[in-house]
XYZ file of C-alpha atoms in Angstrom:
600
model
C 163.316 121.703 -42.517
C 162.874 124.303 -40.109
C 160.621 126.115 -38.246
C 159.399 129.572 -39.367
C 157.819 132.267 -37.259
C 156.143 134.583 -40.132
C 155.397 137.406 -37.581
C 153.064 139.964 -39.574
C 152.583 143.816 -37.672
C 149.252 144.658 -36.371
C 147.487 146.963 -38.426
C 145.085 148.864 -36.574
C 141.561 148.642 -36.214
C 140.603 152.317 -36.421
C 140.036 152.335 -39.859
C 140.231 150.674 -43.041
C 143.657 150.033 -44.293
C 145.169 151.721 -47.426
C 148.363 150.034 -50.151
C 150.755 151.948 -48.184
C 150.048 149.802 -45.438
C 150.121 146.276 -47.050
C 153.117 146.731 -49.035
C 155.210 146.798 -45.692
C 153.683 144.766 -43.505
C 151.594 142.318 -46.384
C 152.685 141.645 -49.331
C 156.146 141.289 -48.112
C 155.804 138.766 -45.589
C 153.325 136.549 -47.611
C 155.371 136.279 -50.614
C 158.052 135.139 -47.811
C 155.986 132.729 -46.129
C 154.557 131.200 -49.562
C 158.231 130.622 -51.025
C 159.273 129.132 -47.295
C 156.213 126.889 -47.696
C 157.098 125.949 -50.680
C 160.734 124.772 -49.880
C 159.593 122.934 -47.267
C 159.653 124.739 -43.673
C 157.356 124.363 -41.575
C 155.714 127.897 -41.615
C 153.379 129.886 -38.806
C 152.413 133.237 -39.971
C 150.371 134.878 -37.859
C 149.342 138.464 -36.888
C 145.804 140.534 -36.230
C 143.815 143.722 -35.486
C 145.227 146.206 -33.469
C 142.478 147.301 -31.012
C 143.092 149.077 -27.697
C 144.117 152.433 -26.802
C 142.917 155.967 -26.346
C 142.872 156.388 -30.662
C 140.159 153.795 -30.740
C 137.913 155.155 -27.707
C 137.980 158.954 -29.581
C 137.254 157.672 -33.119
C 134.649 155.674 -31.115
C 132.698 158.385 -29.654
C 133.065 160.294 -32.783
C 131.194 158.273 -34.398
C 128.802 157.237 -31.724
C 129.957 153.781 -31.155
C 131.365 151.957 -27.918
C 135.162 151.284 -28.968
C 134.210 147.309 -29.125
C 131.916 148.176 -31.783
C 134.238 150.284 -33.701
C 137.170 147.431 -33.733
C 134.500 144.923 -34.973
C 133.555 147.105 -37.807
C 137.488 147.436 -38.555
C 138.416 144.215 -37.330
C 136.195 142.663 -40.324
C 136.990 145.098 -43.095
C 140.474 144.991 -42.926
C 139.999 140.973 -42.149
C 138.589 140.989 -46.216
C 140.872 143.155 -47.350
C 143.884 141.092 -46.504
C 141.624 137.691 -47.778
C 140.990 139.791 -50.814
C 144.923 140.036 -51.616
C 145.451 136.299 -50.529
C 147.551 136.763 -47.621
C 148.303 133.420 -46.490
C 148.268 133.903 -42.593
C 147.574 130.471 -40.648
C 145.679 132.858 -38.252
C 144.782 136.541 -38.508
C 143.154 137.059 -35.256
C 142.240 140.243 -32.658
C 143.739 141.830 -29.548
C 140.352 141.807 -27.962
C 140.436 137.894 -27.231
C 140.518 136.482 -23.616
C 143.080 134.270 -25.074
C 145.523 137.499 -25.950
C 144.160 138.900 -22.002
C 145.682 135.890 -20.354
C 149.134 135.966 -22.795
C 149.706 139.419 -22.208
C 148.728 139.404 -18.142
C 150.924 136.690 -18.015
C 154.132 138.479 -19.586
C 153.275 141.309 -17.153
C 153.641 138.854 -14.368
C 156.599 137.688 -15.338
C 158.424 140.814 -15.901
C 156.931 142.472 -13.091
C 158.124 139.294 -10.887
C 161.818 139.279 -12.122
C 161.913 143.088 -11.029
C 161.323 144.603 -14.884
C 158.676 146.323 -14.472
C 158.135 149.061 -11.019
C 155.487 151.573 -10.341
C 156.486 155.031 -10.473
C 154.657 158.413 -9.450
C 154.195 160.695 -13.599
C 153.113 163.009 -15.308
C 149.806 162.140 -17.662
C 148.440 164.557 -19.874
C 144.813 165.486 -19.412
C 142.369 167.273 -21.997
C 141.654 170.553 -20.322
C 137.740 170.858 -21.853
C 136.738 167.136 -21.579
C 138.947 165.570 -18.548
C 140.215 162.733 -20.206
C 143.561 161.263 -20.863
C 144.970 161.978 -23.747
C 147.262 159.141 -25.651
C 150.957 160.331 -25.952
C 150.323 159.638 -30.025
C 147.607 162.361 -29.687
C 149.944 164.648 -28.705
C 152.498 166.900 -30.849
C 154.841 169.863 -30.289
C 158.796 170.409 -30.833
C 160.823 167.454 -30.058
C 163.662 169.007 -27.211
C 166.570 166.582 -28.951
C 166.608 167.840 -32.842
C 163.736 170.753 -32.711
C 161.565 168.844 -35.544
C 158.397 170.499 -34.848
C 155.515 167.556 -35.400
C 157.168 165.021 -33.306
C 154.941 163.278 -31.056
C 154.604 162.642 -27.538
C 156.022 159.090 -28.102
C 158.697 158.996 -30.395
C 159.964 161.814 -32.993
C 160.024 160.510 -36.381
C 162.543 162.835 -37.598
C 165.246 161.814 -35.149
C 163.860 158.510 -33.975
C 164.331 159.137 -29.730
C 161.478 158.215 -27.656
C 160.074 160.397 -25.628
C 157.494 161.529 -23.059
C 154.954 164.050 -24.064
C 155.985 166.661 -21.321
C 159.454 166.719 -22.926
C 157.550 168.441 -25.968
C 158.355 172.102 -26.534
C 154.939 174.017 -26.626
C 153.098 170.637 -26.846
C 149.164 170.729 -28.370
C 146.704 168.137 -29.103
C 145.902 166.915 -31.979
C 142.560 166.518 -30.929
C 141.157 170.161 -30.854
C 144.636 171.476 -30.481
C 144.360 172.851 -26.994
C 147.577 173.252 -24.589
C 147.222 169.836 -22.293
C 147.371 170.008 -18.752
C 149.907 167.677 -16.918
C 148.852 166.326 -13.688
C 150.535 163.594 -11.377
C 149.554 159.741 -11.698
C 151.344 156.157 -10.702
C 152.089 153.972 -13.798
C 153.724 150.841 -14.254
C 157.447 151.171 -16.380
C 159.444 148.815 -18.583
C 163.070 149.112 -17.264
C 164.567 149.503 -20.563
C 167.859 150.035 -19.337
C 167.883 146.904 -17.523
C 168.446 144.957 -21.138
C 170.923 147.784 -22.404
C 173.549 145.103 -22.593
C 171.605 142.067 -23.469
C 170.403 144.139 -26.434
C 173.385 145.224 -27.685
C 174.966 141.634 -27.418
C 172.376 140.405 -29.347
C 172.682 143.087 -32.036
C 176.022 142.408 -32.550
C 175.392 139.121 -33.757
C 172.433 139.909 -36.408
C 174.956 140.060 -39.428
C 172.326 140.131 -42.130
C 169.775 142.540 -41.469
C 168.639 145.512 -43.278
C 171.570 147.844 -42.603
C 169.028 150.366 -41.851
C 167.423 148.285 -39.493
C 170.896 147.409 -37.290
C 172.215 151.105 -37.603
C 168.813 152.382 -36.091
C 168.257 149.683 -33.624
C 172.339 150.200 -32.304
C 171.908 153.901 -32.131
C 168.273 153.493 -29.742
C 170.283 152.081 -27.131
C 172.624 154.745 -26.227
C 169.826 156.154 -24.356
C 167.108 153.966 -23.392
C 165.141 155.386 -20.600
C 162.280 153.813 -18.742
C 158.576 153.465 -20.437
C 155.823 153.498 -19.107
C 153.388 150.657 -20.119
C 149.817 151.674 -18.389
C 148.229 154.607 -18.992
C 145.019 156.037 -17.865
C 142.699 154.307 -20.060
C 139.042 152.933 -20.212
C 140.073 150.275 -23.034
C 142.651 147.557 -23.022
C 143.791 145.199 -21.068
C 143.163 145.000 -17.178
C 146.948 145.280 -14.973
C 146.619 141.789 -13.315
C 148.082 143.081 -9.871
C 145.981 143.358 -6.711
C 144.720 146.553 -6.127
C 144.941 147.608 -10.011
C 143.344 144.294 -11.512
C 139.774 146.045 -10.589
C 140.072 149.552 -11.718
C 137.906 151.055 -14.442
C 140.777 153.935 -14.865
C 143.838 152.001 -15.414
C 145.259 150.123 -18.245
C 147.899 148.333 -20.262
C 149.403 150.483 -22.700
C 148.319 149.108 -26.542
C 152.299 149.287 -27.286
C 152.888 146.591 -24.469
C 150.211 144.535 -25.500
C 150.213 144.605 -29.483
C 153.231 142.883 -29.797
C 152.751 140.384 -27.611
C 150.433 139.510 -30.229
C 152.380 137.716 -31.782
C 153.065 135.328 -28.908
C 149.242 134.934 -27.983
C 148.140 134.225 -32.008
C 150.917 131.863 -31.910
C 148.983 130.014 -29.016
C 145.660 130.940 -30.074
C 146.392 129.258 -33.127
C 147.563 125.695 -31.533
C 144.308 125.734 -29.258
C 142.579 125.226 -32.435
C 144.527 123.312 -33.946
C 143.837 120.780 -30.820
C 147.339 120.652 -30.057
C 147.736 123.687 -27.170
C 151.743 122.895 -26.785
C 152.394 123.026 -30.711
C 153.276 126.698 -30.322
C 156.320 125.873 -28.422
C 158.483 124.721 -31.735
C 158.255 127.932 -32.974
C 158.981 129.943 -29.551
C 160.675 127.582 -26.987
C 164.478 128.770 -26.699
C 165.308 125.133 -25.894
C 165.716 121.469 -27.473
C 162.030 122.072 -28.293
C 162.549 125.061 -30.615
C 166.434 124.757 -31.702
C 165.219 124.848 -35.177
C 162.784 127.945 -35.262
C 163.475 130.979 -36.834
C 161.483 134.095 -36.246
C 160.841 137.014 -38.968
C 159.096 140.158 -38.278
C 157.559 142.206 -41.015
C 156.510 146.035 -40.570
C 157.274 149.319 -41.517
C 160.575 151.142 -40.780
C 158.013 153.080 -37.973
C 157.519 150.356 -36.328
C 161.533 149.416 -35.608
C 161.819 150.211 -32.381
C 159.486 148.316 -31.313
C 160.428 144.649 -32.521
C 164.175 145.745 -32.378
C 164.743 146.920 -29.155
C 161.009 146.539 -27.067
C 160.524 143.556 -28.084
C 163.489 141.665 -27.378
C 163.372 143.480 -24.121
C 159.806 142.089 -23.328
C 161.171 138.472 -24.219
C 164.604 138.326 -22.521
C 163.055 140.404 -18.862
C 159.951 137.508 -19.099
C 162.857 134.731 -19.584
C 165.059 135.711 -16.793
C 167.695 137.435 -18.806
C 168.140 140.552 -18.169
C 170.631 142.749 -15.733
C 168.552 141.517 -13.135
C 168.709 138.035 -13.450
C 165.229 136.376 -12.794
C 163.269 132.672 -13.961
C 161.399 132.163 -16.461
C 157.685 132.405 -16.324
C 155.453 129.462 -17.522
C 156.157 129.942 -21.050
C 159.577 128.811 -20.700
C 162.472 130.787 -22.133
C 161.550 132.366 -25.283
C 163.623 132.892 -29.054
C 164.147 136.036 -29.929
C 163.473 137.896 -33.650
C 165.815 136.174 -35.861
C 165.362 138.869 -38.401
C 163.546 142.323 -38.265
C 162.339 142.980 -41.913
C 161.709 146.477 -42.387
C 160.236 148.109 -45.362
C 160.449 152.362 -45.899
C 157.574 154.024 -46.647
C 155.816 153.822 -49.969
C 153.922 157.458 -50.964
C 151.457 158.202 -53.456
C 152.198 160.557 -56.211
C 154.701 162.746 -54.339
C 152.510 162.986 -51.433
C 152.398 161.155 -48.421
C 149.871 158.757 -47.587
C 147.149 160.324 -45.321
C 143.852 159.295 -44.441
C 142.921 162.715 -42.609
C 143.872 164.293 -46.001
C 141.740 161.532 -48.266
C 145.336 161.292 -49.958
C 145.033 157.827 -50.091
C 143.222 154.552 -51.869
C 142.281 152.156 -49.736
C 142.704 148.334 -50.261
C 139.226 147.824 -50.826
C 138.703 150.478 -53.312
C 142.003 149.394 -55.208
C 140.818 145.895 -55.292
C 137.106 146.352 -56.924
C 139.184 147.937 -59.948
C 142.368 146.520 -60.394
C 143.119 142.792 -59.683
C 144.906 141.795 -56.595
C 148.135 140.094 -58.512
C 148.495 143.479 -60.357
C 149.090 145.501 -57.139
C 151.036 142.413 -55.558
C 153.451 142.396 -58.488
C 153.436 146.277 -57.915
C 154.726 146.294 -54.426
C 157.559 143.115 -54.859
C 158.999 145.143 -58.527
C 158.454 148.443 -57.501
C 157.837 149.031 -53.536
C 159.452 150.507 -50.879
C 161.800 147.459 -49.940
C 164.840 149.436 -48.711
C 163.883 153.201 -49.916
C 161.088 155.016 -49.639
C 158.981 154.419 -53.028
C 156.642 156.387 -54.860
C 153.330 154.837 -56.281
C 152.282 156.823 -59.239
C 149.447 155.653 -61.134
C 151.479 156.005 -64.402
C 153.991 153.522 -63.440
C 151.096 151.298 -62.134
C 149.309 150.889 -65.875
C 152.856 150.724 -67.038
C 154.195 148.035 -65.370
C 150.855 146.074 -65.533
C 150.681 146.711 -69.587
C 154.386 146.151 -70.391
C 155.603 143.927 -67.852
C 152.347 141.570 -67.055
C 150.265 141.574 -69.671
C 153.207 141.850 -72.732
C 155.667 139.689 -70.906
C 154.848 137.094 -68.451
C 150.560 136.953 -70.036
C 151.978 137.119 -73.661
C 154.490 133.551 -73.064
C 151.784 131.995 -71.617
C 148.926 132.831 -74.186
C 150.795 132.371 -76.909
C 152.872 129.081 -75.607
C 149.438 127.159 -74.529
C 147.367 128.931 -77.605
C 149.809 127.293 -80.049
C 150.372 124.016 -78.242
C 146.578 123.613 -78.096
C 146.094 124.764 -81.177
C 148.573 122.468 -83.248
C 148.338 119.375 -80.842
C 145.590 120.057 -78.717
C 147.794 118.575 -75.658
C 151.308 118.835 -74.488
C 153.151 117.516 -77.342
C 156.101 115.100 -77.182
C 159.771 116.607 -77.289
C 162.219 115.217 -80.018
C 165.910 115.577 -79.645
C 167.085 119.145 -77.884
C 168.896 121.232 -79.768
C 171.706 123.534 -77.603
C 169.180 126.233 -77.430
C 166.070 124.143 -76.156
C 168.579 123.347 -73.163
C 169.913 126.550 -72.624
C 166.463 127.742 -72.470
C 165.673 125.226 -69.619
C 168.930 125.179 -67.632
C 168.062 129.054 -66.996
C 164.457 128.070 -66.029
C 166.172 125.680 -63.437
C 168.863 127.849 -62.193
C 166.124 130.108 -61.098
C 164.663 127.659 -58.160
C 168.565 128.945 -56.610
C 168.774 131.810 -57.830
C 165.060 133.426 -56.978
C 164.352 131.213 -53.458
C 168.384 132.534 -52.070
C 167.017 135.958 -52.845
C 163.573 135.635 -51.727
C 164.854 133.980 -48.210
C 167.071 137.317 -47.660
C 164.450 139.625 -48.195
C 165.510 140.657 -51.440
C 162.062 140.616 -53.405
C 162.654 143.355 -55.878
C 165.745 141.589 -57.229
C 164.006 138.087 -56.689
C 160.600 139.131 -58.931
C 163.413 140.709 -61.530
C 165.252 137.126 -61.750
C 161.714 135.322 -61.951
C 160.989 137.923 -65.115
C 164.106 137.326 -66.543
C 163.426 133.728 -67.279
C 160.385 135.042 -68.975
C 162.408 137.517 -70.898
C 164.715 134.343 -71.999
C 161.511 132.333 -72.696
C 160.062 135.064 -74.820
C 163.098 135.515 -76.669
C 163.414 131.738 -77.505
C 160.006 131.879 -79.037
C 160.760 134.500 -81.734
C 164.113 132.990 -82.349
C 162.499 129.195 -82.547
C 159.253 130.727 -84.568
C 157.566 127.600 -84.054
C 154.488 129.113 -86.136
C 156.351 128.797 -89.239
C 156.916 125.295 -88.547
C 153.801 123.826 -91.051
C 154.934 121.307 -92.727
C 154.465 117.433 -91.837
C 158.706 117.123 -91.483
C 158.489 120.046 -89.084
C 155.849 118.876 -87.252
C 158.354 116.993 -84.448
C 160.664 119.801 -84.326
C 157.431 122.340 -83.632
C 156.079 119.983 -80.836
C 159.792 119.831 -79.217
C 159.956 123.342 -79.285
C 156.628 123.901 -77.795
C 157.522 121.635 -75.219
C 160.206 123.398 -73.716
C 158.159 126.873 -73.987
C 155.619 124.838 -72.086
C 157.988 123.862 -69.247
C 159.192 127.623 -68.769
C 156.189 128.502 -68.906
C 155.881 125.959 -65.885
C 158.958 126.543 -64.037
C 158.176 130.135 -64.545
C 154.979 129.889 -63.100
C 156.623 128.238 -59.987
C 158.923 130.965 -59.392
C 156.278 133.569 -59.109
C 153.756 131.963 -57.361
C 155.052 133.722 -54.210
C 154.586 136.777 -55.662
C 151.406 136.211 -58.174
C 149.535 133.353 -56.113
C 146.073 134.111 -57.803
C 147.267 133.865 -61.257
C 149.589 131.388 -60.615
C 146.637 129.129 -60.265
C 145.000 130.246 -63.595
C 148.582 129.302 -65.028
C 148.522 125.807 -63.673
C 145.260 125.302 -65.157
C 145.618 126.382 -68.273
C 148.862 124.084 -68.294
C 146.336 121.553 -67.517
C 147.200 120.854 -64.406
C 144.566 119.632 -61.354
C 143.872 120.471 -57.287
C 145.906 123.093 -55.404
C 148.472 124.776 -57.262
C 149.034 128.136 -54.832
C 146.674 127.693 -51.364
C 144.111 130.238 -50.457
C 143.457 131.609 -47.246
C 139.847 131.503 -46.737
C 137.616 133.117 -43.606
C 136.057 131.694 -40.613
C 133.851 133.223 -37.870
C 134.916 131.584 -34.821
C 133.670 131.605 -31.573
C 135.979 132.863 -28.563
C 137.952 129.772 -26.971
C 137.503 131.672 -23.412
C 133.879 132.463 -24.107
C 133.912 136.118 -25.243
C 132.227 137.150 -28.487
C 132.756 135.707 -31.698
C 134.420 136.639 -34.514
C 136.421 136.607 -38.294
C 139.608 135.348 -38.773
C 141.648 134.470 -41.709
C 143.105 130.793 -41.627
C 144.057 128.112 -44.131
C 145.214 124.115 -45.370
C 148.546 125.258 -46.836
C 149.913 122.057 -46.568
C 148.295 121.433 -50.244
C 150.488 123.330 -52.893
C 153.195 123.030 -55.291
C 156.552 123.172 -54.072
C 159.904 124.884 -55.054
C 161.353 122.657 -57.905
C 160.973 122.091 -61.575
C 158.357 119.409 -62.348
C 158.509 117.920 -65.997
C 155.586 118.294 -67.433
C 153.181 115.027 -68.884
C 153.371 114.999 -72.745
C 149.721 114.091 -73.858
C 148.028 116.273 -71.612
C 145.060 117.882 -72.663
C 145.505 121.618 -73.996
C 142.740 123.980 -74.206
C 142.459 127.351 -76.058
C 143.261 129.965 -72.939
C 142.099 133.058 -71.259
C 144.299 136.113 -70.697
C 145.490 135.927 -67.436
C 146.091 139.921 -66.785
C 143.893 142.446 -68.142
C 145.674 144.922 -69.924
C 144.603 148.809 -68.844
C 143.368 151.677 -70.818
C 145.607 154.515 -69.964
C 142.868 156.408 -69.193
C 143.047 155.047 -65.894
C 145.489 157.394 -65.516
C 143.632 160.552 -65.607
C 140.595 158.961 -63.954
C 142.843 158.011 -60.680
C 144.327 161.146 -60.433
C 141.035 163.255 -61.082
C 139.525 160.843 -58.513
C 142.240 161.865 -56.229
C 142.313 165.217 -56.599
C 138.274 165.298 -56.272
C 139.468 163.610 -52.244
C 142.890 165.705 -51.362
């Protein structure tokens, strides 16, 4: 058994979030963590709302709000979306805790005591008609390195360098589009080439990442350049150095502190669990930890930031950068084991985009479609290593065919003639060489599907977990146990049923990763009792430090099945079933797209 650092990115709490979001950051890492669960690990998965940072303060006073209020609104939308599709975090939490304050101040320290981070005299771009800083994100021109004209004044997206928004050719906002106006300030920096080497070293040894992951990461650091980390900001967190702890005009950059998220839910969590050092076996890079393993799920825009920023924030903290240094009070800390990184999924042929209402939001998806629909959309058909496109064609078709006439179909008809004919799980006879084929695949699959599954390879993993209901399906209509009437056949009916019955069981198993909410319907139906696939469920909390309360997602997932075939009781009690998908009219079709062509 290990221990498993489920590391979820941050979604941000400026709005609600939309299926392009949660199938690379979601779904991904929750079928993960469920399968890890189930094979015994000892899993943390943790992650939160976004909240700091100029793009909160302006959507605030757009809509009349202070930015607090906007993140709560946010904070508990997106906090029911993610409940809604059954993401199975231990803690979902919020960057606006005093318990993430006093994790993130304390990295700062740390860094800034082992010489990592050093004040230097910038240039900050100001908002000519209102005064006000504007966020390097808010900011767009031509990027000076490959001439992509939309890159930002962060990063360009076309050719992946960072950057500082003054390097922009004829740079604009994206606010009201105005020319900024660059003026001098002192800001704290990251000295990113300080953990050049350390970086690369580490690199080298990731062997089984996401090629696109380790070719991206490798190429950042042939020119890693300084970055800044405060910013002239009203919201986020306070610098905790005298003379800047105090001052209503300076803050940590959301980029520094967001990812330390993960870090400060971690420790969050274990206050409430009543155990404040339990965080330690997933983080400690010592005796305490040797067994912790840390995956971090996001989207492939996100990369830089757990591949190379990251690592840089953990190793300069820990003493081991160029500089040398000690470790602060945390202790040494692991690094990312893995960086999972999903491309983007789009939505027919367009990109996602709020700002353009091209886009269905979570919410809206999951008042018309069930949640197990869309999660067996992203793991078959989502953007695991290419960019994907979501059509609503393919939706209904995969739902229809693959759902509702393959995996629904074996169970309906394998519990609707069981219950039928014996009205419990009838006793197996002898096996015939097919009834064992049958179930030797169904085993094979606990291998097959959990290898692929624990390296990230869901789209092949969901495709081995159908296949056994392909081979299940087949054995019916071979077997045709409904022509089985007589009294002599009677045995050989209830052996055959039997072994449906167990696919259908072992089946079940296999995709209860991937189909958690209908995986308990399954398990019912197979007349089966308690916990089959755990739940997260929502608590309002108060604030451990004494700020204001608040939602977060948590859960018991200690309950569960786990990742092995489980005979099944003969004599237990059948019952005529429900379907378990809903099959779609294809009218759905033209009533998504007219719906979407009513908001582009």
């Amino acid at each position: 058994m290990s221990h498993v650092l489920a590391a979820v990115a941050w979604p941000y709490a400026n709005g609600p979030r939309h299926i392009g979001h949660v199938s690379g950051f979601g779904v991904p890492s929750d079928v993960f963590s469920r399968y890890m669960r189930m094979a015994g690990h000892d899993v943390l998965m943790v992650s939160g709302t976004d909240e700091h940072g100029t793009p909160i303060q302006v959507q605030a006073d757009a809509d009349g709000v202070t930015p607090r209020e906007l993140a709560d609104r946010y904070n508990r939308v997106i906090v029911e979306d993610l409940h809604g599709l059954g993401l199975s975090y231990d803690l979902f939490t919020r960057t606006t805790t005093r318990n993430h304050y006093a994790v993130v101040q304390e990295l700062f320290e740390g860094l800034h005591t082992n010489g990592y981070i050093v004040a230097r005299t910038t240039l900050g771009a100001i908002s000519p008609s209102t005064g006000r800083t504007l966020p390097d994100r808010y900011i767009e021109g031509t990027c000076p390195i490959c001439g992509y004209d939309g890159a930002r004044g962060d990063q360009c997206d076309n050719c992946g360098n960072q950057l500082d928004p003054e390097q922009l050719v004829n740079p604009r906002s994206r606010i009201n589009g105005e020319t900024p106006k660059f003026v001098e300030t002192e800001h704290f920096f990251l000295d990113l080439p300080a953990f050049a080497e350390a970086i690369g070293g580490w690199l080298d040894q990731r062997e089984n990442w996401r090629p696109n992951v380790l070719k991206f990461s490798r190429n950042l650091l042939d020119d890693l350049q300084p970055r800044a980390i405060t910013r002239d900001l009203e919201w986020g967190v306070p610098i905790p150095l005298d003379g800047w702890r105090d001052r209503a005009d300076k803050r940590i950059y959301v980029w520094f502190d967001a990812v330390i998220g993960y870090l400060s839910a971690s420790i969050e969590w274990a206050r409430r669990t009543g155990d404040p050092e339990a965080w330690r076996q997933w983080w400690s890079a010592d005796a305490q930890g040797k067994d912790a393993r840390g995956y971090y799920f996001m989207g492939k825009d996100n990369i830089v930031f757990h591949s190379v920023i990251w690592p840089a924030l953990l190793l300069g903290y820990s003493g081991e950068g160029d500089k040398g240094g000690q470790a602060g009070g945390y202790g040494k800390l692991n690094l990312p084991t893995e960086v999972v990184s999903s491309e983007y999924l789009t939505m027919e042929g367009r990109k996602f985009s709020s700002s353009r209402r091209v886009v269905i939001y979570v919410r809206d998806f999951l008042e018309r479609y069930d949640a197990d629909a869309l999660r067996y959309f992203i793991a078959a058909a989502g953007p695991e290593s290419n960019d994907t496109d979501f059509t609503w064609a393919e939706f209904v078709r995969r739902n229809n065919d693959e759902l509702v006439a393959g995996w629904g179909n074996l169970v309906n008809r394998s519990v609707s003639m069981a219950a039928k004919n014996f009205g419990v799980i009838p006793t197996p006879g002898e096996l015939t060489a097919e009834d064992q084929a049958l179930l030797a695949v169904a085993r094979a699959g606990f291998d097959t599907v959990g290898e692929l599954i624990g390296k990230h390879r869901q789209k092949a993993a969901i495709g081995e977990a159908m296949r056994v209901v392909a081979e299940a399906n087949k054995y019916l209509s071979e077997q045709a146990p409904w022509k089985l009437k007589s009294d002599e056949d009677k045995p050989r009916q209830g052996t055959i049923l039997h072994v449906a019955l167990q696919v259908v069981s072992d089946a079940n198993t296999l995709l209860t990763p991937f189909l958690p909410h209908s995986a308990q319907k399954v398990f019912a139906l197979l007349g089966g009792e308690g916990v089959h696939a755990p739940m997260p469920r929502i608590e309002e909390v108060d604030d451990l430090d004494g700020g204001p309360s608040y939602p977060v997602l948590t859960g018991d997932y200690t309950v569960g099945t786990r990742w092995e075939s489980v005979p099944l009781v003969a004599g237990t009690p059948l019952s005529a079933p429900t379907p378990v998908f809903r099959k779609l009219d294809p009218s759905v079709v033209e009533e998504e797209l007219a719906r979407l062509g009513e908001t582009s």
